[in-house]
Structures are given as C-alpha cells and as structure tokens.
Tab-separated table of C-alpha atoms in Angstrom:
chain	number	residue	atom	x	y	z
A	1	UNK	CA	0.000	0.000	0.000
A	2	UNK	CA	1.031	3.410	-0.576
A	3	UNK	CA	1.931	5.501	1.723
A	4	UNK	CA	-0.918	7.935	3.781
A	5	UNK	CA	-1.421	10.926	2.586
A	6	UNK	CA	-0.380	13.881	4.453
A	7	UNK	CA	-3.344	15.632	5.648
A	8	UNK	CA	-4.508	18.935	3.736
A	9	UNK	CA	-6.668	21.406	5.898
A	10	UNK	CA	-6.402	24.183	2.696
A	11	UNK	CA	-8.885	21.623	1.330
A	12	UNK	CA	-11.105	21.753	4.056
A	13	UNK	CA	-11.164	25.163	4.517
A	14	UNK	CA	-12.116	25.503	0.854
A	15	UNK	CA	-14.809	23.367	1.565
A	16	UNK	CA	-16.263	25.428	4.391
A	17	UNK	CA	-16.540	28.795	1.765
A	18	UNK	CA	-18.307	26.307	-0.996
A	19	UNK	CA	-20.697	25.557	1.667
A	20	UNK	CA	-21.705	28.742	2.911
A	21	UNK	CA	-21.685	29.918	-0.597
A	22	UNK	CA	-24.008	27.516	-2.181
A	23	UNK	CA	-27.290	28.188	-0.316
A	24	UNK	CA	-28.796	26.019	-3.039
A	25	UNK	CA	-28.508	23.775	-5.447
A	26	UNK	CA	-28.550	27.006	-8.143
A	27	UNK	CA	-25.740	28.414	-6.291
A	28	UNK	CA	-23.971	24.734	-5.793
A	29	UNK	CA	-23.328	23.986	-9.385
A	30	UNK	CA	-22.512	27.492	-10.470
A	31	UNK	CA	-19.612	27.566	-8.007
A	32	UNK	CA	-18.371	24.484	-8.978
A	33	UNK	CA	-18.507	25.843	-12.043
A	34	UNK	CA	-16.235	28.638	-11.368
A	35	UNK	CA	-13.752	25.948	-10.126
A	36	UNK	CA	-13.880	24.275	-13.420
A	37	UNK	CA	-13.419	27.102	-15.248
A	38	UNK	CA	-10.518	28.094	-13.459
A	39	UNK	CA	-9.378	24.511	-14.755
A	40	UNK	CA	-9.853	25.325	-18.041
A	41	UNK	CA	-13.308	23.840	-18.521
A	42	UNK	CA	-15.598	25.632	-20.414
A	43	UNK	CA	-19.617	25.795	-20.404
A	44	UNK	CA	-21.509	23.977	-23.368
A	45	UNK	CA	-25.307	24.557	-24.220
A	46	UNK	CA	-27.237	21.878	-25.045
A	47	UNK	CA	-28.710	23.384	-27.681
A	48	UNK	CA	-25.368	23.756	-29.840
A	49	UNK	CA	-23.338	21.103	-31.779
A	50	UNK	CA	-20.450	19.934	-29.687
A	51	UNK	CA	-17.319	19.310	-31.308
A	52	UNK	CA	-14.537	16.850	-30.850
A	53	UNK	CA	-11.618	18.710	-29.507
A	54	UNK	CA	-9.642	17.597	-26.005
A	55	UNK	CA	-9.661	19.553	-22.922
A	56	UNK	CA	-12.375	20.302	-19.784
A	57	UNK	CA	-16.242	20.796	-20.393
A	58	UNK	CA	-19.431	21.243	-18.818
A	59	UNK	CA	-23.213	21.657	-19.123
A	60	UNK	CA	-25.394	23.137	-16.716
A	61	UNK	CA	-29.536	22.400	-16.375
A	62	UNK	CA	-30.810	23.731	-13.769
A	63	UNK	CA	-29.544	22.462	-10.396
A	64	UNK	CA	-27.116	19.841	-12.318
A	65	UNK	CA	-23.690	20.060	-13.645
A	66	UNK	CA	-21.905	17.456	-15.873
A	67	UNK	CA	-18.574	17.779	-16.291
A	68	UNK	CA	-15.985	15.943	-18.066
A	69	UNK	CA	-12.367	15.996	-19.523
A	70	UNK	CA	-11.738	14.315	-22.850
A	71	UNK	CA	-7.540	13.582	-23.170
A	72	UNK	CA	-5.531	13.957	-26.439
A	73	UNK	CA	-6.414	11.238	-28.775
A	74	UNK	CA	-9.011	9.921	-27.029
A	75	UNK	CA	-10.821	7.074	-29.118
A	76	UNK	CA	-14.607	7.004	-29.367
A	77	UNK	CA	-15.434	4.043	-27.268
A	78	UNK	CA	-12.564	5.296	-24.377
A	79	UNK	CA	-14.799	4.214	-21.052
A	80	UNK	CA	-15.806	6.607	-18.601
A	81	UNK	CA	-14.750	7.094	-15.120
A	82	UNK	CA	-17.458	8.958	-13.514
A	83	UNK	CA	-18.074	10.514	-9.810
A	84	UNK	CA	-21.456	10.954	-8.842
A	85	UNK	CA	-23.320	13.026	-6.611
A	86	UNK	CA	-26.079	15.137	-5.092
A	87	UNK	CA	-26.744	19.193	-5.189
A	88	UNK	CA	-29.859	19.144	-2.793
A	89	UNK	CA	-30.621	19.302	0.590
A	90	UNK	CA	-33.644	18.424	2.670
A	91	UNK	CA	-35.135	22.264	3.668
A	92	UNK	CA	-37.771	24.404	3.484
A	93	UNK	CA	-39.002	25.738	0.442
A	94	UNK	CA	-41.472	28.817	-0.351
A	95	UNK	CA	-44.674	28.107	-1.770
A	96	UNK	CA	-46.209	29.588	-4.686
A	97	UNK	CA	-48.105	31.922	-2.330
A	98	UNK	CA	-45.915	32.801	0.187
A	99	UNK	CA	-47.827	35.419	1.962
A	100	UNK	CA	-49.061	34.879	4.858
A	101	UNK	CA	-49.711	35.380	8.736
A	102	UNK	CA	-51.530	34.576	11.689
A	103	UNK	CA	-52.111	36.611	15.411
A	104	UNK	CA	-50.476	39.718	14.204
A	105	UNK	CA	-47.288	37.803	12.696
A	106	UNK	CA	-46.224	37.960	9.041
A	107	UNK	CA	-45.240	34.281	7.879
A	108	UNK	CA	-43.897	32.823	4.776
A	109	UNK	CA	-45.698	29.776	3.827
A	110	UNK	CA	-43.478	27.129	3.274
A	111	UNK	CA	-43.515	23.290	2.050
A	112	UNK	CA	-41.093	20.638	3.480
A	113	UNK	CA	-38.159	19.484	0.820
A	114	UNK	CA	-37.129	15.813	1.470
A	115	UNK	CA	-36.857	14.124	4.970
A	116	UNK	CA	-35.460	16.890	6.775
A	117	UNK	CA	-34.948	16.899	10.956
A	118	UNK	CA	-37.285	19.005	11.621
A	119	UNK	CA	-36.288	20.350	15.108
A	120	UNK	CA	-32.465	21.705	14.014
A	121	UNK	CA	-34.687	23.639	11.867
A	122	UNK	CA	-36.726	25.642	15.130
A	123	UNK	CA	-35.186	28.616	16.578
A	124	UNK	CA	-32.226	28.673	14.012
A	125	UNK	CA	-31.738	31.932	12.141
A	126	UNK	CA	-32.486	31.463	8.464
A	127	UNK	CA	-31.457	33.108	5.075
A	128	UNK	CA	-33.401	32.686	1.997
A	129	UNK	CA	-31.668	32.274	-1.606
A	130	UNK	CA	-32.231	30.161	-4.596
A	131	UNK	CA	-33.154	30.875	-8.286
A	132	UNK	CA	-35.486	33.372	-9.698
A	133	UNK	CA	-36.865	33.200	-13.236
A	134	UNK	CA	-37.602	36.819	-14.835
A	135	UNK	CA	-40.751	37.345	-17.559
A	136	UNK	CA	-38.042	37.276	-20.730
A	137	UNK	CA	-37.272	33.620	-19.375
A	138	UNK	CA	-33.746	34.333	-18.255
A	139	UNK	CA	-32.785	33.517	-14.537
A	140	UNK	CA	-31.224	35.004	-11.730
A	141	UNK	CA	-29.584	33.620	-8.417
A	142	UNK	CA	-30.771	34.993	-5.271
A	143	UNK	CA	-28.878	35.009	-1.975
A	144	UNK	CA	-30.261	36.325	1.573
A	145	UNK	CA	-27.460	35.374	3.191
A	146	UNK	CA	-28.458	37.460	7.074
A	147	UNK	CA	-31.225	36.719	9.634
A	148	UNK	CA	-34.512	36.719	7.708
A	149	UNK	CA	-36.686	34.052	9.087
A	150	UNK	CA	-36.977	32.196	12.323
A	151	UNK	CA	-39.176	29.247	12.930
A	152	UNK	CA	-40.268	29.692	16.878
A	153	UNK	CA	-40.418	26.682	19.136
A	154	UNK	CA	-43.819	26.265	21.569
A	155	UNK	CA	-42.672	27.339	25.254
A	156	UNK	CA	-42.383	24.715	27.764
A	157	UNK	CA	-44.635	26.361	29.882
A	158	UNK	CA	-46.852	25.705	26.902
A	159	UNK	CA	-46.260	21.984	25.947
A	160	UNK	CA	-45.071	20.594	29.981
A	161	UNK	CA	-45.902	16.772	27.893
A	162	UNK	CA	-42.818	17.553	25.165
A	163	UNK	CA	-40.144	15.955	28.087
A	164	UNK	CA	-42.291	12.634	28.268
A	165	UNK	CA	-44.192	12.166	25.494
A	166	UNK	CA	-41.309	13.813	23.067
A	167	UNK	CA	-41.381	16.895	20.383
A	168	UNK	CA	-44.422	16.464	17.638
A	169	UNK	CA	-44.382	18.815	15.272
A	170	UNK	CA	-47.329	18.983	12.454
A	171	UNK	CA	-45.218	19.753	8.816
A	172	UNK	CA	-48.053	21.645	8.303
A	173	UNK	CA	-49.203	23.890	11.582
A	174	UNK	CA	-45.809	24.179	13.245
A	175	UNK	CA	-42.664	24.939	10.610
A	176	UNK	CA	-44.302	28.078	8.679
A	177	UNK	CA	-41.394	30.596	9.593
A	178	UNK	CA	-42.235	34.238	10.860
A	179	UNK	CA	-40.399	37.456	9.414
A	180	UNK	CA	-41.694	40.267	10.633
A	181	UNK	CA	-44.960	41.655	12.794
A	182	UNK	CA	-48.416	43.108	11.213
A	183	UNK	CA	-51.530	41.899	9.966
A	184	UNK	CA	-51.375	43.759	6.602
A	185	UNK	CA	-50.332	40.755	4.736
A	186	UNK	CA	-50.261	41.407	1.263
A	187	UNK	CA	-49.825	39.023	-1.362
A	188	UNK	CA	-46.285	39.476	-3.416
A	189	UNK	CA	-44.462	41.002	-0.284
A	190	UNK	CA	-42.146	38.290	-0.249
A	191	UNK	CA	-41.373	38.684	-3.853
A	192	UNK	CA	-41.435	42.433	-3.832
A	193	UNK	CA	-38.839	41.901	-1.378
A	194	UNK	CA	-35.900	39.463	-3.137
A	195	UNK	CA	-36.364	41.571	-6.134
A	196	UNK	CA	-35.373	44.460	-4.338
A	197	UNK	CA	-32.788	42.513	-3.009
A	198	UNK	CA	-31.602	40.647	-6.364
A	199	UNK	CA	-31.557	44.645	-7.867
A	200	UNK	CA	-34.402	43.600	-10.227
A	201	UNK	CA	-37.616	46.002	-10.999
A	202	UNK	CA	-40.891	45.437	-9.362
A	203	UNK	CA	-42.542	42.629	-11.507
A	204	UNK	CA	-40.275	41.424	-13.231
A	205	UNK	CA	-40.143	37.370	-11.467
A	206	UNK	CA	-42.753	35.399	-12.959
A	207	UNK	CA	-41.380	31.954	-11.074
A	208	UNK	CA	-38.845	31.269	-8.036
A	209	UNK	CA	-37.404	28.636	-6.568
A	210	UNK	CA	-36.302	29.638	-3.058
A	211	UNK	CA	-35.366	27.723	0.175
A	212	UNK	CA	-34.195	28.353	3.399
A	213	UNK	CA	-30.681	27.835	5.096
A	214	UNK	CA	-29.177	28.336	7.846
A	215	UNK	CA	-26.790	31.787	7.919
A	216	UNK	CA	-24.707	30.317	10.540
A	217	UNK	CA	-20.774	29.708	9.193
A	218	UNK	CA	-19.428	26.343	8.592
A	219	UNK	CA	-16.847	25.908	11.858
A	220	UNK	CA	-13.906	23.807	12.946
A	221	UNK	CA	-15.006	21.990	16.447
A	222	UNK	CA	-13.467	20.382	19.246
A	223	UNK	CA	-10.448	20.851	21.180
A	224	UNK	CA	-7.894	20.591	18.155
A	225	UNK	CA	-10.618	21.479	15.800
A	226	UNK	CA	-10.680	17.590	14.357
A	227	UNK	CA	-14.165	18.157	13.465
A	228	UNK	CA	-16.246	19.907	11.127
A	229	UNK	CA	-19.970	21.919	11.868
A	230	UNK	CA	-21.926	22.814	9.024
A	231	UNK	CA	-24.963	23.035	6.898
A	232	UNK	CA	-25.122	20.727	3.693
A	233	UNK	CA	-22.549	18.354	3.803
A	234	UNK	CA	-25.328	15.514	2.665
A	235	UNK	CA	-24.157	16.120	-0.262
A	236	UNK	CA	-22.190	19.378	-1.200
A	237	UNK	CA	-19.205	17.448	0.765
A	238	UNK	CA	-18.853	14.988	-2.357
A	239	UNK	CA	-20.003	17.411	-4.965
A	240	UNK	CA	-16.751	19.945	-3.649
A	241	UNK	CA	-14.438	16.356	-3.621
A	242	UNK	CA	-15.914	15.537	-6.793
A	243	UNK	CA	-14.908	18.882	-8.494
A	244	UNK	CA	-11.625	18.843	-7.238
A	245	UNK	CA	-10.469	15.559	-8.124
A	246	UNK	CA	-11.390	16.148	-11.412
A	247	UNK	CA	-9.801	19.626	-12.062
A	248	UNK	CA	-6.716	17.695	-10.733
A	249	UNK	CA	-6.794	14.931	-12.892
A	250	UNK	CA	-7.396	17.196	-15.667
A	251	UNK	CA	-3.684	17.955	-15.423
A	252	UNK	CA	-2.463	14.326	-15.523
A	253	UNK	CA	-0.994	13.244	-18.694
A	254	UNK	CA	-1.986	9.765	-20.822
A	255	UNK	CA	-5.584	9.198	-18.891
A	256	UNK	CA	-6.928	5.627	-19.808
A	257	UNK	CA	-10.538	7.057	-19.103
A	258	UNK	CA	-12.844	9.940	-19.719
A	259	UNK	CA	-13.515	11.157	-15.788
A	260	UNK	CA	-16.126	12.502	-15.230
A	261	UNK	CA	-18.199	14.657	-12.360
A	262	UNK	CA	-22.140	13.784	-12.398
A	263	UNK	CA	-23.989	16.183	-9.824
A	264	UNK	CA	-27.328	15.696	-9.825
A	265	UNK	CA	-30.438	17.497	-7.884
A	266	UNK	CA	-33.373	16.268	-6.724
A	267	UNK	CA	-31.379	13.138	-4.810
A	268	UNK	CA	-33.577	13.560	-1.331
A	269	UNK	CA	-36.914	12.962	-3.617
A	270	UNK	CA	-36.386	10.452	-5.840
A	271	UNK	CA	-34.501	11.912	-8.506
A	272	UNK	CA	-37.262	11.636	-11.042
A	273	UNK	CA	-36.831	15.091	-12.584
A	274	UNK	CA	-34.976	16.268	-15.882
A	275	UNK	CA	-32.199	17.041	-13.344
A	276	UNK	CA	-31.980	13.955	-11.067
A	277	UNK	CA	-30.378	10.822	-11.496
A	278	UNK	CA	-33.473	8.938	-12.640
A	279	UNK	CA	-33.629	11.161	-15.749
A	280	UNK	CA	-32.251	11.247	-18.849
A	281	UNK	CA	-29.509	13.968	-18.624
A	282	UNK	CA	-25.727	12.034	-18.052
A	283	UNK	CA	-27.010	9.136	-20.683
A	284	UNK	CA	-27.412	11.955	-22.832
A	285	UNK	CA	-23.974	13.854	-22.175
A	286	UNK	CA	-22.276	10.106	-22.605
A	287	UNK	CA	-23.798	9.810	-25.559
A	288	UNK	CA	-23.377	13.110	-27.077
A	289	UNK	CA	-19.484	13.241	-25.906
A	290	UNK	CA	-18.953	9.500	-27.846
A	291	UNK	CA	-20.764	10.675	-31.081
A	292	UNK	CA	-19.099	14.441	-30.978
A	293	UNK	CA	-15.678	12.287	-31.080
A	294	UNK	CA	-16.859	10.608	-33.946
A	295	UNK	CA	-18.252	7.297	-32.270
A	296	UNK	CA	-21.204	5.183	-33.288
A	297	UNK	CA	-23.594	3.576	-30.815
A	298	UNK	CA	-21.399	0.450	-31.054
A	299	UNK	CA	-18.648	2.534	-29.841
A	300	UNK	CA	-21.302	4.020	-26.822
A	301	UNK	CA	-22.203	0.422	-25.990
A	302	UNK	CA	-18.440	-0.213	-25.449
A	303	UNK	CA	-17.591	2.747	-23.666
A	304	UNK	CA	-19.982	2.178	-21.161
A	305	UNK	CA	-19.624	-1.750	-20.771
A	306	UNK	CA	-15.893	-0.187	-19.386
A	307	UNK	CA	-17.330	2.268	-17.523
A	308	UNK	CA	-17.321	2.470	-13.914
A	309	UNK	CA	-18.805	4.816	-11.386
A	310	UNK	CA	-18.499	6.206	-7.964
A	311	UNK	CA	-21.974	7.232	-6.721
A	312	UNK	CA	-20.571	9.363	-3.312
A	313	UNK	CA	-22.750	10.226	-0.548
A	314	UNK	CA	-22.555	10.828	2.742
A	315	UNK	CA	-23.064	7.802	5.378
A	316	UNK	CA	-23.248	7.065	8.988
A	317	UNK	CA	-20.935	7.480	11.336
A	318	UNK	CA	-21.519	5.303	14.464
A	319	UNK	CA	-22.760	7.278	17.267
A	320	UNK	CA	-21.733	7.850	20.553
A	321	UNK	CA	-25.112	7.576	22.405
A	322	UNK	CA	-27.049	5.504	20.011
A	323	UNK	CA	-24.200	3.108	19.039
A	324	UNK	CA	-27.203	0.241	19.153
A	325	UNK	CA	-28.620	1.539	16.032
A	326	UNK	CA	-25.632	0.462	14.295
A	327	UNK	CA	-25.033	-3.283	12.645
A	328	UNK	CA	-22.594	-5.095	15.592
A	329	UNK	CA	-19.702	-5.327	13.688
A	330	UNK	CA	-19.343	-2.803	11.353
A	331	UNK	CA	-18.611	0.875	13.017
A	332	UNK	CA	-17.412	3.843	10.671
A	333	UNK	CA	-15.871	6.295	12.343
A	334	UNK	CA	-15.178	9.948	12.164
A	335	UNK	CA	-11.708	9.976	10.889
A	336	UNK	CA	-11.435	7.050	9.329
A	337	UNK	CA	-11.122	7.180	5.470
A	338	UNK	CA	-14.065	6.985	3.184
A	339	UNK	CA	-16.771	4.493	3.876
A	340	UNK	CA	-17.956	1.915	1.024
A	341	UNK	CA	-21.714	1.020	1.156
A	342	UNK	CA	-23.017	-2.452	1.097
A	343	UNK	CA	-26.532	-3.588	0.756
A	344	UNK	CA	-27.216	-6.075	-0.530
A	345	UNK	CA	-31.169	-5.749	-1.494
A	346	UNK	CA	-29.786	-3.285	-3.812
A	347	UNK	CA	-30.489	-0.294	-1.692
A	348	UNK	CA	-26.299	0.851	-2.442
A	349	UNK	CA	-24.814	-0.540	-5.816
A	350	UNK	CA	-21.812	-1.991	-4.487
A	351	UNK	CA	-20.741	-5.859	-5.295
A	352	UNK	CA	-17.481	-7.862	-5.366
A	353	UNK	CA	-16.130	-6.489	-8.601
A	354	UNK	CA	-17.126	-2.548	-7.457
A	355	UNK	CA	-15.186	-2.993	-3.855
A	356	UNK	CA	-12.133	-4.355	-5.638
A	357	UNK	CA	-12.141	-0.664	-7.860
A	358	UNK	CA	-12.756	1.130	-4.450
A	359	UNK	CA	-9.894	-0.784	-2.931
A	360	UNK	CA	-7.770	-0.197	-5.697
A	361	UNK	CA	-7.822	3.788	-5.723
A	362	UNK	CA	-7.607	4.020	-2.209
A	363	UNK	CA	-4.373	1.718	-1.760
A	364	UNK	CA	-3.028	3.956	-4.806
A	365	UNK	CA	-3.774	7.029	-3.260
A	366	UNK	CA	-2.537	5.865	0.601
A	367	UNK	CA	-6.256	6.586	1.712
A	368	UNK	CA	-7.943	4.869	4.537
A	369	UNK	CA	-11.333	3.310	4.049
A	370	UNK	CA	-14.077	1.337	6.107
A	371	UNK	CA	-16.988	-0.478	5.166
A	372	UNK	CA	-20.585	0.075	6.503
A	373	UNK	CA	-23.671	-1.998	6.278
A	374	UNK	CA	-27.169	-1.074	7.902
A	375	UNK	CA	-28.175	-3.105	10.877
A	376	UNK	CA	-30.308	-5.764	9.625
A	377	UNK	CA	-33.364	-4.795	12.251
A	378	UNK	CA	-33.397	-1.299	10.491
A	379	UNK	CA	-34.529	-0.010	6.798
A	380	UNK	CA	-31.535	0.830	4.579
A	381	UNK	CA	-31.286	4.351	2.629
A	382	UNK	CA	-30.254	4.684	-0.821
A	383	UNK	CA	-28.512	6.727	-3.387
A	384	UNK	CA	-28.065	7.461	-6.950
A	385	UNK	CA	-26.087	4.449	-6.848
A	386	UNK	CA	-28.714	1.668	-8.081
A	387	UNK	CA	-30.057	4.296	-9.678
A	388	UNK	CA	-27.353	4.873	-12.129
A	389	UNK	CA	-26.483	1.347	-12.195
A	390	UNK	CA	-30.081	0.628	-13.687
A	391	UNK	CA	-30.571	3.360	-15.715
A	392	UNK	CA	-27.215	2.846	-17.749
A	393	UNK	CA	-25.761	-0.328	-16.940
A	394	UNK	CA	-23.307	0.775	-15.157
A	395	UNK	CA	-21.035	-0.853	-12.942
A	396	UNK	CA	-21.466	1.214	-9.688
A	397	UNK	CA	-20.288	1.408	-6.236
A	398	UNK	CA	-21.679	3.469	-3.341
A	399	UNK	CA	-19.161	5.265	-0.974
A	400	UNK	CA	-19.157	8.757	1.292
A	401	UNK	CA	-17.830	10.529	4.360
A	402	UNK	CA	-19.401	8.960	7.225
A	403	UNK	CA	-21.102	11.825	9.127
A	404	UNK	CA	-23.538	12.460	12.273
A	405	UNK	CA	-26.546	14.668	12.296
A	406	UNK	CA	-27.630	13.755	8.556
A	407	UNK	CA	-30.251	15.666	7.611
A	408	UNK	CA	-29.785	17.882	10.211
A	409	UNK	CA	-29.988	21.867	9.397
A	410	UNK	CA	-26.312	21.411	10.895
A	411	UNK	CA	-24.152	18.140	10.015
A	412	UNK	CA	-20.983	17.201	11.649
A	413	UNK	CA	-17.785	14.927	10.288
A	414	UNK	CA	-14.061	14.651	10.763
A	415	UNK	CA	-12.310	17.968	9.423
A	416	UNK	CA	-9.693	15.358	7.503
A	417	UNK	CA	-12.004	13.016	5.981
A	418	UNK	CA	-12.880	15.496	2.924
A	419	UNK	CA	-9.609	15.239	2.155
A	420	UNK	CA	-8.858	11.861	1.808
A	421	UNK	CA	-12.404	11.521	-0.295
A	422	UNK	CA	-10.781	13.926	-2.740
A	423	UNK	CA	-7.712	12.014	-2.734
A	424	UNK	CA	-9.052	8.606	-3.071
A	425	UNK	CA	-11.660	9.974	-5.996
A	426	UNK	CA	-8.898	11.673	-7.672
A	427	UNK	CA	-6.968	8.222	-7.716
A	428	UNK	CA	-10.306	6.472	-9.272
A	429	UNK	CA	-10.712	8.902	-11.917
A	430	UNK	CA	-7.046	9.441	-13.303
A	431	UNK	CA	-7.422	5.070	-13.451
C-alpha cells in the first residue's frame, strides 16, 4: 500500500466557503462551475453542436452540472470514469403563495423538501436564496445570506408533555417561519422583497425557486478542531471532492478514461426530474461526448460496458449515544477514510467487482477506508447508486464521508475526511 497521505486542511477550509456559498442547489453547481473554469473547462449549451476537440467541459440544467475531460487522442469508445453526486438538501421551500400570517405575525408559507430533521430547523436563524426566473425567461440567483426568518419553538410552559411524550411537530401547523410583525399581509411582499434585493424592478419574477438555510458559518469543532460543523454536507461534501479531483486529474498526462463529475439534484426525492439521477440527462452527455468524437452507438455500448462509477454520498458514522442503532460489527468512524456502502437488497450498488475498484484507488492514493452496512433490524437508505447502475448499466459502487446529524440543518464529520475523499476519488478517476 502506498503511503498515507499527508493531511490537507487548505482543502477543508475551501470546503467550508463552498458551503456557505451555495445556499442552493442554483448556487452549488454554479460555483463548482467557477472551479472548473478556473481549470480550463468551459460551459456547453445543449442546444449547440459539440465538437470533438480535447480539454475540460461542462453543461449546466438547472440544479445539475456534468462535467468531463476528454484527453488527447481519445478514441470514441474510451470508457468513462465517472463521480457521482447530489446538489440538494432536505429544507424548506417557499410556496407559490408565500404570503401569509396569523395573530399579528407575518409568515412565509413554506412546504417541506425531502426528509429533513425538523427540530435543528426551530429557533435557528435562516437566510433565503435560490433561483429566480424573470418574464423574458432568463434567470437570476438569489442570496439572503443574514437573519430573515426564524421558525419559533412552543414554550415549555406551553407543551409541559414535550419531556415525556417527546417533540411532535405537524409539517403543516408548526414549521411556517415568521419574518416580521403586522396583519397587513399582502400578497407578493415576499417577492417584492428578493427583487429588491436581487436589484431587479418590481414585476419582473414570474417563477422562483427559493429555500431556506441556515446563515450560521461552517466551523472547525473540538479541542484541536478535528471536526467539522456545518450546513449541507449531505451532499455538497462529495459534490466539492468531486470537483476537485477532477480539475486535478485534468492535469495528468496519458488518462486511460474519460472522468467525469455527475452532480445531480433532486437526490432527497427520488430523482425523477430532468435534473436527477433517474432522468435522462448524463445518458445523454455520454452519448453526445462518444458521437461528438466521432463514435457510433457500437462505440457508446463499449464505452460504457468499461465504464465504472463512484456514486458518493454521505453515510453514517456510528454514534456515541445511540451506538445500538448500528449493525454489531461494522462501526465507521469519524476519521477514518471513506466508507464503502453495502446492501445487498440493492439499496447501495456496491458488489465484489465494485469494492475491488474502491480498494484499488484508495491503496493507490494511501487513503484509509471502512466499510458500513445497515443493521439488519433497520430499513436501509439509498442513493443514486442503483439508480445509475439501472438506468445505464453501469457498474457502480456506493461510498461517502461517514457523518452524524444527517439531515440535520447542521451536520458534523471529521475535518480530515474530505480530504482523503478527494484524494481517493482523484486516484479512481485518473485510473
């Protein structure tokens, strides 16, 4: 095995200013991006012929981003080597009519994203940000990045049963956020309000797509700041890895593979959208790269028989007080290297052949890595993983950071395990 890799915290703290800069998924793939393009990848539309040349591109659809790198003298059926991951977050999300109020309180009406924890959502200072679409069909991003909105938690002197009979919270009575006092609700005051803020004219949003995050920084914790507090890290952790192993291996001479970064939105609700996993958008990029180079479908069938991916995620990390929950013998840990998924009812991709590619890039790049498997008395989560596998017949294996508080307004992992995802992806895609 190689040697381990010396740990990096300038990666870490680059991390921590792509997560408090990408509010949403908008904002998530048009910083990555900016990374890229620092790279030397540049945008494509879909709309345009793409032509055959080498170098860095990427396509952007909404709260996606493909990206991919095509080496000198690559051949048409060259397989791909392809990182996957997630933009979105479980949140709350404005409604199409967000004004409203109740007992002399102004409220924004809002509609619960994913599986979010509900309670790290009450009391918490919130932003707002996300994408706005203008009447000549052009869009905007939007970013209310200060104390806005506040969703307040019943007193105990109100609710004396919440210590024995625990915290129950109605998705629809209890988590509509308050930001300001009055009874004068009028409806477009909300959007009155981000279009001052965006520096847009009155009336000119027809459509929006906002959420709500948490202003509060991404921080190092602990005595010797070993771990890492912050917002997002199911999945923008992998989606900042992702980017950066691939504007690295973008630099590497004689690639064997095509890599590829695949981030996707719409993960925490099934990816069935235009811009999820489940939908048609990276079989079409594949496709489109292997005929722009002058390939045939025979050529696309080969290139993705060789093609391999990494779906990354986030995953458990056992936990201190609730280490039961956990299967007996298999404990991630904070600290320790990536963790590879295994399920196998197919809820994570992973088999024989996909561990042995796993194992491979993290013994080349000196990275750690652990394996985790849900205890068998519990339901398993999924990814994009099977997903992917299905949809394209891809060989796919399921790995992450193993993490606590998942789903959590706030999540919390090991400040060095970022790190040595990036290194061990970066190892998978250069081959």
């Amino acid at each position: 095995m190689s040697a381990p890799v010396r740990f990096d915290r300038g990666h870490t703290d680059d991390l921590m200013t792509y997560l408090a800069a990408s509010p949403s998924p908008y904002h998530a793939v048009a910083n990555a991006a900016a990374k890229l393009r620092e790279a030397g990848f540049r945008e494509l539309s879909e709309t345009d012929a793409w032509d055959a040349s080498a170098g860095g591109r990427y396509v952007i659809r909404g709260g996606a981003l493909i990206a991919w790198f095509v080496p000198e003298g690559a051949a048409p059926h060259t397989p791909f080597r392809i990182v996957g991951a997630h933009t979105d977050s479980p949140n709350l999300r404005v409604k199409p009519l967000p004004d409203t109020g109740s007992q002399g309180w102004r409220q924004v009406a809002v509609e619960i994203y994913g599986g979010p924890l509900l309670n790290s959502w009450l009391d918490r200072d919130l932003g707002l940000a996300g994408r706005l679409t203008l009447r000549d069909g052009s869009t905007r991003l939007v970013n209310v990045d200060r104390p806005l909105l506040r969703v307040p938690q019943l007193a105990i002197h109100m609710d004396r049963s919440v210590h024995t009979d625990g915290l129950k919270l109605d998705q629809q009575r209890h988590m509509q956020p308050v930001w300001g006092l009055g009874d004068d609700v009028a409806e477009g005051d909300l959007i009155a309000f981000v279009e001052d803020e965006a520096g847009l004219e009155r009336g000119s949003v027809a459509g929006w797509d906002l959420m709500t995050h948490s202003v509060e920084a991404p921080a190092y914790l602990g005595r010797d700041r070993e771990l890492l507090a912050g917002p997002r890290m199911d999945n923008l952790l992998s989606v900042h890895a992702g980017t950066a192993a691939l504007a690295a291996v973008a630099a590497v001479d004689d690639l064997p593979y095509i890599p590829v970064l695949a981030a996707f939105d719409h993960e925490e609700t099934g990816s069935q959208s235009d811009t999820g996993a489940d939908g048609p958008l990276l079989g079409t990029v594949l496709e489109r790269s292997v005929l722009a180079r002058g390939g045939s479908l025979e050529d696309r069938a080969r290139a993705l028989a060789g093609t391999v991916c990494l779906s990354s995620d986030t995953g458990h990390s056992v936990h201190p007080n609730y280490a039961e929950r956990h299967d007996p013998t298999h404990h991630p840990r904070a600290g320790g290297g990536p963790i590879l998924k295994v399920n196998v009812n197919n809820r994570y991709a992973t088999d024989g052949s996909g561990r042995a590619v796993f194992v491979d890039a993290c013994e080349r790049a000196g990275v750690p890595f652990q394996s985790f498997v849900s205890n068998n008395s519990m339901p398993c989560g999924t990814t994009i993983g099977p997903i992917t596998a299905a949809r394209h017949g891809i060989r796919t294996v399921d790995i992450g950071v193993a993490i606590l508080s998942m789903h959590s307004a706030r999540e919390l992992c090991a400040a060095d395990d970022p790190f040595l995802l990036a290194g061990a992806l970066a190892a998978f895609l250069q081959g």
